[in-house]
């Protein structure tokens, strides 16, 4: 699997994401936001956490207009895989690659702590390393992680089995306790919790490792 990790001004989890992918066996290249093209042969694009452009407008809104944005859209349009984590999920919603929007957490507080998630589906390359209904512990670090989508959109996510993860218990006011969602073709995943921070026992947990190893296995044999 060949992966590209995009860095925006203000990204602070790009190296962590690259390391987690490398530990899972991926070949990783780094891409700067001002690049207009992705390297050839990329299977997966990772959009990391942080505060792209300082989140001075809406979180992810300025990043969605970076020079790399068109290449990212084109990659997804041709069936390429995309993983957006925390600020990366915010960027993917602003790009229109995932539905919904992210708002301020209930209580207007920044949350930085371990969170328990329930795996909503194992039917994707991202979640195939887990069992549906499995409980895992993945840290969160966000202020605008309150995922919102209209009633019709929520019903569609549920009917199409596209809710990848939910919080257990609720932590930030997200509708349906949603922590991660999939695109219609199941090749784009956006999630607020940070699996790259739970992929090595040295840094305090390994529940996120199955996402990366499962992804690498699925894409290597695709």
PDB file of C-alpha atoms in Angstrom:
ATOM      1  CA  UNK A   1       0.000   0.000   0.000  1.00  0.00           C
ATOM      2  CA  UNK A   2       1.289   3.439  -0.937  1.00  0.00           C
ATOM      3  CA  UNK A   3      -0.056   6.297   1.155  1.00  0.00           C
ATOM      4  CA  UNK A   4       0.274  10.062   1.021  1.00  0.00           C
ATOM      5  CA  UNK A   5      -0.113  12.215   4.133  1.00  0.00           C
ATOM      6  CA  UNK A   6      -1.048  15.849   3.484  1.00  0.00           C
ATOM      7  CA  UNK A   7       0.353  18.598   5.681  1.00  0.00           C
ATOM      8  CA  UNK A   8      -1.400  21.957   5.998  1.00  0.00           C
ATOM      9  CA  UNK A   9      -0.167  24.953   7.990  1.00  0.00           C
ATOM     10  CA  UNK A  10      -1.269  24.041  11.507  1.00  0.00           C
ATOM     11  CA  UNK A  11      -1.364  20.256  11.044  1.00  0.00           C
ATOM     12  CA  UNK A  12       0.119  18.658  14.154  1.00  0.00           C
ATOM     13  CA  UNK A  13      -0.616  14.942  13.722  1.00  0.00           C
ATOM     14  CA  UNK A  14       0.823  14.439  10.242  1.00  0.00           C
ATOM     15  CA  UNK A  15       3.982  12.717  11.443  1.00  0.00           C
ATOM     16  CA  UNK A  16       1.999  10.539  13.876  1.00  0.00           C
ATOM     17  CA  UNK A  17      -0.270   9.405  11.032  1.00  0.00           C
ATOM     18  CA  UNK A  18       2.696   8.687   8.757  1.00  0.00           C
ATOM     19  CA  UNK A  19       4.392   6.615  11.459  1.00  0.00           C
ATOM     20  CA  UNK A  20       1.223   4.599  12.174  1.00  0.00           C
ATOM     21  CA  UNK A  21       0.838   3.827   8.464  1.00  0.00           C
ATOM     22  CA  UNK A  22       4.511   2.867   8.145  1.00  0.00           C
ATOM     23  CA  UNK A  23       4.270   0.564  11.138  1.00  0.00           C
ATOM     24  CA  UNK A  24       1.356  -1.159   9.394  1.00  0.00           C
ATOM     25  CA  UNK A  25       3.579  -1.797   6.375  1.00  0.00           C
ATOM     26  CA  UNK A  26       2.662   1.119   4.115  1.00  0.00           C
ATOM     27  CA  UNK A  27       5.053   3.105   1.977  1.00  0.00           C
ATOM     28  CA  UNK A  28       4.364   6.714   2.955  1.00  0.00           C
ATOM     29  CA  UNK A  29       5.122   9.932   1.111  1.00  0.00           C
ATOM     30  CA  UNK A  30       4.538  13.394   2.503  1.00  0.00           C
ATOM     31  CA  UNK A  31       2.577  15.976   0.508  1.00  0.00           C
ATOM     32  CA  UNK A  32       2.586  19.741   1.157  1.00  0.00           C
ATOM     33  CA  UNK A  33      -0.719  21.585   0.854  1.00  0.00           C
ATOM     34  CA  UNK A  34       0.633  23.801  -1.933  1.00  0.00           C
ATOM     35  CA  UNK A  35       1.312  20.808  -4.170  1.00  0.00           C
ATOM     36  CA  UNK A  36      -1.220  20.609  -6.969  1.00  0.00           C
ATOM     37  CA  UNK A  37      -0.802  16.885  -7.662  1.00  0.00           C
ATOM     38  CA  UNK A  38      -0.512  13.680  -5.678  1.00  0.00           C
ATOM     39  CA  UNK A  39       2.401  11.343  -6.426  1.00  0.00           C
ATOM     40  CA  UNK A  40       1.700   8.532  -8.875  1.00  0.00           C
ATOM     41  CA  UNK A  41       0.398   5.223  -7.588  1.00  0.00           C
ATOM     42  CA  UNK A  42      -1.174   6.489  -4.369  1.00  0.00           C
ATOM     43  CA  UNK A  43      -3.729   4.113  -2.809  1.00  0.00           C
ATOM     44  CA  UNK A  44      -4.613   6.128   0.285  1.00  0.00           C
ATOM     45  CA  UNK A  45      -4.522   9.809   1.173  1.00  0.00           C
ATOM     46  CA  UNK A  46      -4.377  10.658   4.858  1.00  0.00           C
ATOM     47  CA  UNK A  47      -5.656  14.047   6.053  1.00  0.00           C
ATOM     48  CA  UNK A  48      -4.336  14.468   9.592  1.00  0.00           C
ATOM     49  CA  UNK A  49      -5.490  16.196  12.722  1.00  0.00           C
ATOM     50  CA  UNK A  50      -4.444  19.608  13.932  1.00  0.00           C
ATOM     51  CA  UNK A  51      -5.655  23.127  13.247  1.00  0.00           C
ATOM     52  CA  UNK A  52      -5.298  23.706   9.512  1.00  0.00           C
ATOM     53  CA  UNK A  53      -4.775  27.406   8.854  1.00  0.00           C
ATOM     54  CA  UNK A  54      -5.384  27.947  12.566  1.00  0.00           C
ATOM     55  CA  UNK A  55      -9.092  27.153  12.085  1.00  0.00           C
ATOM     56  CA  UNK A  56      -9.539  30.901  11.678  1.00  0.00           C
ATOM     57  CA  UNK A  57     -12.706  30.559   9.604  1.00  0.00           C
ATOM     58  CA  UNK A  58     -14.574  27.279  10.036  1.00  0.00           C
ATOM     59  CA  UNK A  59     -12.482  24.238  10.896  1.00  0.00           C
ATOM     60  CA  UNK A  60     -11.208  22.803   7.619  1.00  0.00           C
ATOM     61  CA  UNK A  61     -12.834  25.489   5.447  1.00  0.00           C
ATOM     62  CA  UNK A  62      -9.627  27.147   4.258  1.00  0.00           C
ATOM     63  CA  UNK A  63      -7.854  23.801   3.786  1.00  0.00           C
ATOM     64  CA  UNK A  64     -10.658  22.759   1.429  1.00  0.00           C
ATOM     65  CA  UNK A  65      -9.478  25.523  -0.930  1.00  0.00           C
ATOM     66  CA  UNK A  66      -5.776  24.663  -0.819  1.00  0.00           C
ATOM     67  CA  UNK A  67      -3.979  23.820  -4.094  1.00  0.00           C
ATOM     68  CA  UNK A  68      -3.992  20.116  -3.133  1.00  0.00           C
ATOM     69  CA  UNK A  69      -7.785  20.065  -2.727  1.00  0.00           C
ATOM     70  CA  UNK A  70      -8.606  19.384  -6.377  1.00  0.00           C
ATOM     71  CA  UNK A  71      -6.168  16.469  -6.492  1.00  0.00           C
ATOM     72  CA  UNK A  72      -7.729  15.072  -3.324  1.00  0.00           C
ATOM     73  CA  UNK A  73     -11.223  15.310  -4.821  1.00  0.00           C
ATOM     74  CA  UNK A  74     -10.011  13.659  -8.025  1.00  0.00           C
ATOM     75  CA  UNK A  75      -8.371  10.846  -6.071  1.00  0.00           C
ATOM     76  CA  UNK A  76     -11.641  10.137  -4.241  1.00  0.00           C
ATOM     77  CA  UNK A  77     -13.672  10.441  -7.461  1.00  0.00           C
ATOM     78  CA  UNK A  78     -11.661   7.703  -9.143  1.00  0.00           C
ATOM     79  CA  UNK A  79     -12.188   5.361  -6.204  1.00  0.00           C
ATOM     80  CA  UNK A  80      -9.086   6.108  -4.177  1.00  0.00           C
ATOM     81  CA  UNK A  81      -9.131   5.681  -0.412  1.00  0.00           C
ATOM     82  CA  UNK A  82      -9.091   8.691   1.928  1.00  0.00           C
ATOM     83  CA  UNK A  83      -8.733   8.780   5.718  1.00  0.00           C
ATOM     84  CA  UNK A  84      -9.479  12.023   7.558  1.00  0.00           C
ATOM     85  CA  UNK A  85      -8.823  12.209  11.288  1.00  0.00           C
ATOM     86  CA  UNK A  86     -10.131  14.998  13.576  1.00  0.00           C
ATOM     87  CA  UNK A  87      -9.346  18.188  11.605  1.00  0.00           C
ATOM     88  CA  UNK A  88      -9.119  15.809   8.644  1.00  0.00           C
ATOM     89  CA  UNK A  89     -12.798  14.906   9.053  1.00  0.00           C
ATOM     90  CA  UNK A  90     -13.623  18.598   9.166  1.00  0.00           C
ATOM     91  CA  UNK A  91     -11.674  19.106   5.918  1.00  0.00           C
ATOM     92  CA  UNK A  92     -13.473  16.188   4.233  1.00  0.00           C
ATOM     93  CA  UNK A  93     -16.900  17.583   5.087  1.00  0.00           C
ATOM     94  CA  UNK A  94     -15.844  20.989   3.736  1.00  0.00           C
ATOM     95  CA  UNK A  95     -14.620  19.281   0.557  1.00  0.00           C
ATOM     96  CA  UNK A  96     -17.999  17.578   0.189  1.00  0.00           C
ATOM     97  CA  UNK A  97     -16.444  14.101   0.339  1.00  0.00           C
ATOM     98  CA  UNK A  98     -18.464  13.274   3.454  1.00  0.00           C
ATOM     99  CA  UNK A  99     -21.881  14.516   4.579  1.00  0.00           C
ATOM    100  CA  UNK A 100     -22.631  16.513   7.698  1.00  0.00           C
ATOM    101  CA  UNK A 101     -20.886  19.318   9.549  1.00  0.00           C
ATOM    102  CA  UNK A 102     -18.843  19.723  12.720  1.00  0.00           C
ATOM    103  CA  UNK A 103     -19.902  22.192  15.404  1.00  0.00           C
ATOM    104  CA  UNK A 104     -18.610  23.244  18.823  1.00  0.00           C
ATOM    105  CA  UNK A 105     -18.776  20.548  21.470  1.00  0.00           C
ATOM    106  CA  UNK A 106     -21.685  20.619  23.886  1.00  0.00           C
ATOM    107  CA  UNK A 107     -20.602  22.784  26.788  1.00  0.00           C
ATOM    108  CA  UNK A 108     -18.128  24.622  24.509  1.00  0.00           C
ATOM    109  CA  UNK A 109     -15.217  22.724  26.027  1.00  0.00           C
ATOM    110  CA  UNK A 110     -12.080  21.314  24.436  1.00  0.00           C
ATOM    111  CA  UNK A 111     -11.975  17.552  25.026  1.00  0.00           C
ATOM    112  CA  UNK A 112      -8.659  15.723  25.325  1.00  0.00           C
ATOM    113  CA  UNK A 113      -9.030  12.281  26.852  1.00  0.00           C
ATOM    114  CA  UNK A 114      -9.427   8.573  26.063  1.00  0.00           C
ATOM    115  CA  UNK A 115     -12.838   7.782  24.610  1.00  0.00           C
ATOM    116  CA  UNK A 116     -14.646   4.479  24.322  1.00  0.00           C
ATOM    117  CA  UNK A 117     -16.026   3.768  20.854  1.00  0.00           C
ATOM    118  CA  UNK A 118     -18.393   1.137  19.529  1.00  0.00           C
ATOM    119  CA  UNK A 119     -17.511  -0.189  16.091  1.00  0.00           C
ATOM    120  CA  UNK A 120     -20.609   0.428  13.991  1.00  0.00           C
ATOM    121  CA  UNK A 121     -19.641  -1.676  10.990  1.00  0.00           C
ATOM    122  CA  UNK A 122     -16.856  -4.047  10.025  1.00  0.00           C
ATOM    123  CA  UNK A 123     -17.802  -3.790   6.348  1.00  0.00           C
ATOM    124  CA  UNK A 124     -15.063  -1.479   5.100  1.00  0.00           C
ATOM    125  CA  UNK A 125     -11.336  -1.597   4.501  1.00  0.00           C
ATOM    126  CA  UNK A 126     -10.915   0.771   7.451  1.00  0.00           C
ATOM    127  CA  UNK A 127     -12.936  -1.215   9.987  1.00  0.00           C
ATOM    128  CA  UNK A 128     -12.401  -4.764   8.736  1.00  0.00           C
ATOM    129  CA  UNK A 129      -9.855  -5.380  11.484  1.00  0.00           C
ATOM    130  CA  UNK A 130     -12.586  -5.020  14.104  1.00  0.00           C
ATOM    131  CA  UNK A 131     -15.842  -6.815  14.855  1.00  0.00           C
ATOM    132  CA  UNK A 132     -19.166  -5.015  14.619  1.00  0.00           C
ATOM    133  CA  UNK A 133     -20.158  -3.978  18.136  1.00  0.00           C
ATOM    134  CA  UNK A 134     -16.597  -4.219  19.469  1.00  0.00           C
ATOM    135  CA  UNK A 135     -15.626  -1.652  22.100  1.00  0.00           C
ATOM    136  CA  UNK A 136     -12.278   0.076  21.634  1.00  0.00           C
ATOM    137  CA  UNK A 137     -10.510   2.939  23.394  1.00  0.00           C
ATOM    138  CA  UNK A 138      -9.226   5.762  21.174  1.00  0.00           C
ATOM    139  CA  UNK A 139      -8.201   9.238  22.390  1.00  0.00           C
ATOM    140  CA  UNK A 140      -9.961  12.417  21.320  1.00  0.00           C
ATOM    141  CA  UNK A 141      -8.598  15.966  21.179  1.00  0.00           C
ATOM    142  CA  UNK A 142     -11.094  18.401  19.722  1.00  0.00           C
ATOM    143  CA  UNK A 143     -13.167  21.496  20.360  1.00  0.00           C
ATOM    144  CA  UNK A 144     -15.393  21.262  17.281  1.00  0.00           C
ATOM    145  CA  UNK A 145     -16.215  17.558  17.184  1.00  0.00           C
ATOM    146  CA  UNK A 146     -19.985  17.775  17.494  1.00  0.00           C
ATOM    147  CA  UNK A 147     -21.074  15.963  14.316  1.00  0.00           C
ATOM    148  CA  UNK A 148     -24.417  17.102  12.957  1.00  0.00           C
ATOM    149  CA  UNK A 149     -26.503  15.948  10.010  1.00  0.00           C
ATOM    150  CA  UNK A 150     -30.204  16.307   9.177  1.00  0.00           C
ATOM    151  CA  UNK A 151     -32.817  13.661   9.929  1.00  0.00           C
ATOM    152  CA  UNK A 152     -32.896  12.399   6.351  1.00  0.00           C
ATOM    153  CA  UNK A 153     -29.111  12.255   6.147  1.00  0.00           C
ATOM    154  CA  UNK A 154     -28.860  10.396   9.451  1.00  0.00           C
ATOM    155  CA  UNK A 155     -31.423   7.853   8.270  1.00  0.00           C
ATOM    156  CA  UNK A 156     -29.416   7.360   5.089  1.00  0.00           C
ATOM    157  CA  UNK A 157     -26.203   6.775   7.042  1.00  0.00           C
ATOM    158  CA  UNK A 158     -27.955   4.183   9.166  1.00  0.00           C
ATOM    159  CA  UNK A 159     -29.740   2.480   6.273  1.00  0.00           C
ATOM    160  CA  UNK A 160     -26.505   2.223   4.296  1.00  0.00           C
ATOM    161  CA  UNK A 161     -24.463   0.996   7.289  1.00  0.00           C
ATOM    162  CA  UNK A 162     -22.088   3.955   6.989  1.00  0.00           C
ATOM    163  CA  UNK A 163     -21.659   4.838  10.663  1.00  0.00           C
ATOM    164  CA  UNK A 164     -18.167   3.535  11.342  1.00  0.00           C
ATOM    165  CA  UNK A 165     -17.875   4.423  15.034  1.00  0.00           C
ATOM    166  CA  UNK A 166     -20.048   5.828  17.796  1.00  0.00           C
ATOM    167  CA  UNK A 167     -19.121   7.199  21.212  1.00  0.00           C
ATOM    168  CA  UNK A 168     -20.018   5.018  24.188  1.00  0.00           C
ATOM    169  CA  UNK A 169     -20.987   7.009  26.182  1.00  0.00           C
ATOM    170  CA  UNK A 170     -21.731  10.287  24.405  1.00  0.00           C
ATOM    171  CA  UNK A 171     -19.101  12.995  24.902  1.00  0.00           C
ATOM    172  CA  UNK A 172     -19.640  15.992  22.631  1.00  0.00           C
ATOM    173  CA  UNK A 173     -23.278  16.226  21.531  1.00  0.00           C
ATOM    174  CA  UNK A 174     -22.861  14.494  18.163  1.00  0.00           C
ATOM    175  CA  UNK A 175     -26.154  13.359  16.656  1.00  0.00           C
ATOM    176  CA  UNK A 176     -26.501   9.629  17.138  1.00  0.00           C
ATOM    177  CA  UNK A 177     -23.225   9.762  19.115  1.00  0.00           C
ATOM    178  CA  UNK A 178     -21.428   9.523  15.769  1.00  0.00           C
ATOM    179  CA  UNK A 179     -17.632   9.463  15.932  1.00  0.00           C
ATOM    180  CA  UNK A 180     -16.867   8.374  12.362  1.00  0.00           C
ATOM    181  CA  UNK A 181     -18.657   8.083   9.007  1.00  0.00           C
ATOM    182  CA  UNK A 182     -18.040   6.425   5.643  1.00  0.00           C
ATOM    183  CA  UNK A 183     -18.721   7.653   2.125  1.00  0.00           C
ATOM    184  CA  UNK A 184     -21.274   5.905  -0.087  1.00  0.00           C
ATOM    185  CA  UNK A 185     -18.581   3.809  -1.769  1.00  0.00           C
ATOM    186  CA  UNK A 186     -17.037   3.060   1.665  1.00  0.00           C
ATOM    187  CA  UNK A 187     -13.627   4.277   0.494  1.00  0.00           C
ATOM    188  CA  UNK A 188     -13.577   7.530   2.467  1.00  0.00           C
ATOM    189  CA  UNK A 189     -13.579   7.488   6.269  1.00  0.00           C
ATOM    190  CA  UNK A 190     -13.665  10.531   8.495  1.00  0.00           C
ATOM    191  CA  UNK A 191     -13.439  10.200  12.277  1.00  0.00           C
ATOM    192  CA  UNK A 192     -12.877  12.606  15.163  1.00  0.00           C
ATOM    193  CA  UNK A 193     -10.937  10.265  17.517  1.00  0.00           C
ATOM    194  CA  UNK A 194      -7.219   9.696  16.858  1.00  0.00           C
ATOM    195  CA  UNK A 195      -6.362   6.044  16.067  1.00  0.00           C
ATOM    196  CA  UNK A 196      -2.767   7.055  15.261  1.00  0.00           C
ATOM    197  CA  UNK A 197      -2.380   7.942  18.950  1.00  0.00           C
ATOM    198  CA  UNK A 198      -3.412   4.429  19.943  1.00  0.00           C
ATOM    199  CA  UNK A 199      -1.280   2.390  17.564  1.00  0.00           C
ATOM    200  CA  UNK A 200       1.803   1.684  19.668  1.00  0.00           C
ATOM    201  CA  UNK A 201       2.069   0.301  23.226  1.00  0.00           C
ATOM    202  CA  UNK A 202       4.894   2.745  23.918  1.00  0.00           C
ATOM    203  CA  UNK A 203       2.479   5.665  23.603  1.00  0.00           C
ATOM    204  CA  UNK A 204      -0.265   4.098  25.687  1.00  0.00           C
ATOM    205  CA  UNK A 205      -2.580   1.879  23.680  1.00  0.00           C
ATOM    206  CA  UNK A 206      -2.971  -0.281  20.587  1.00  0.00           C
ATOM    207  CA  UNK A 207      -6.712  -0.272  19.856  1.00  0.00           C
ATOM    208  CA  UNK A 208      -6.134   1.965  16.839  1.00  0.00           C
ATOM    209  CA  UNK A 209      -3.538  -0.320  15.262  1.00  0.00           C
ATOM    210  CA  UNK A 210      -6.159  -2.647  13.758  1.00  0.00           C
ATOM    211  CA  UNK A 211      -7.474   0.199  11.626  1.00  0.00           C
ATOM    212  CA  UNK A 212      -4.085   0.662   9.967  1.00  0.00           C
ATOM    213  CA  UNK A 213      -3.112  -3.007   9.680  1.00  0.00           C
ATOM    214  CA  UNK A 214      -6.576  -3.922   8.406  1.00  0.00           C
ATOM    215  CA  UNK A 215      -6.407  -1.114   5.864  1.00  0.00           C
ATOM    216  CA  UNK A 216      -2.942  -2.152   4.690  1.00  0.00           C
ATOM    217  CA  UNK A 217      -4.040  -5.778   4.335  1.00  0.00           C
ATOM    218  CA  UNK A 218      -7.217  -4.878   2.432  1.00  0.00           C
ATOM    219  CA  UNK A 219      -5.472  -2.536   0.005  1.00  0.00           C
ATOM    220  CA  UNK A 220      -2.478  -4.803  -0.533  1.00  0.00           C
ATOM    221  CA  UNK A 221      -4.789  -7.630  -1.635  1.00  0.00           C
ATOM    222  CA  UNK A 222      -7.288  -5.439  -3.505  1.00  0.00           C
TER     223      UNK A 222
END
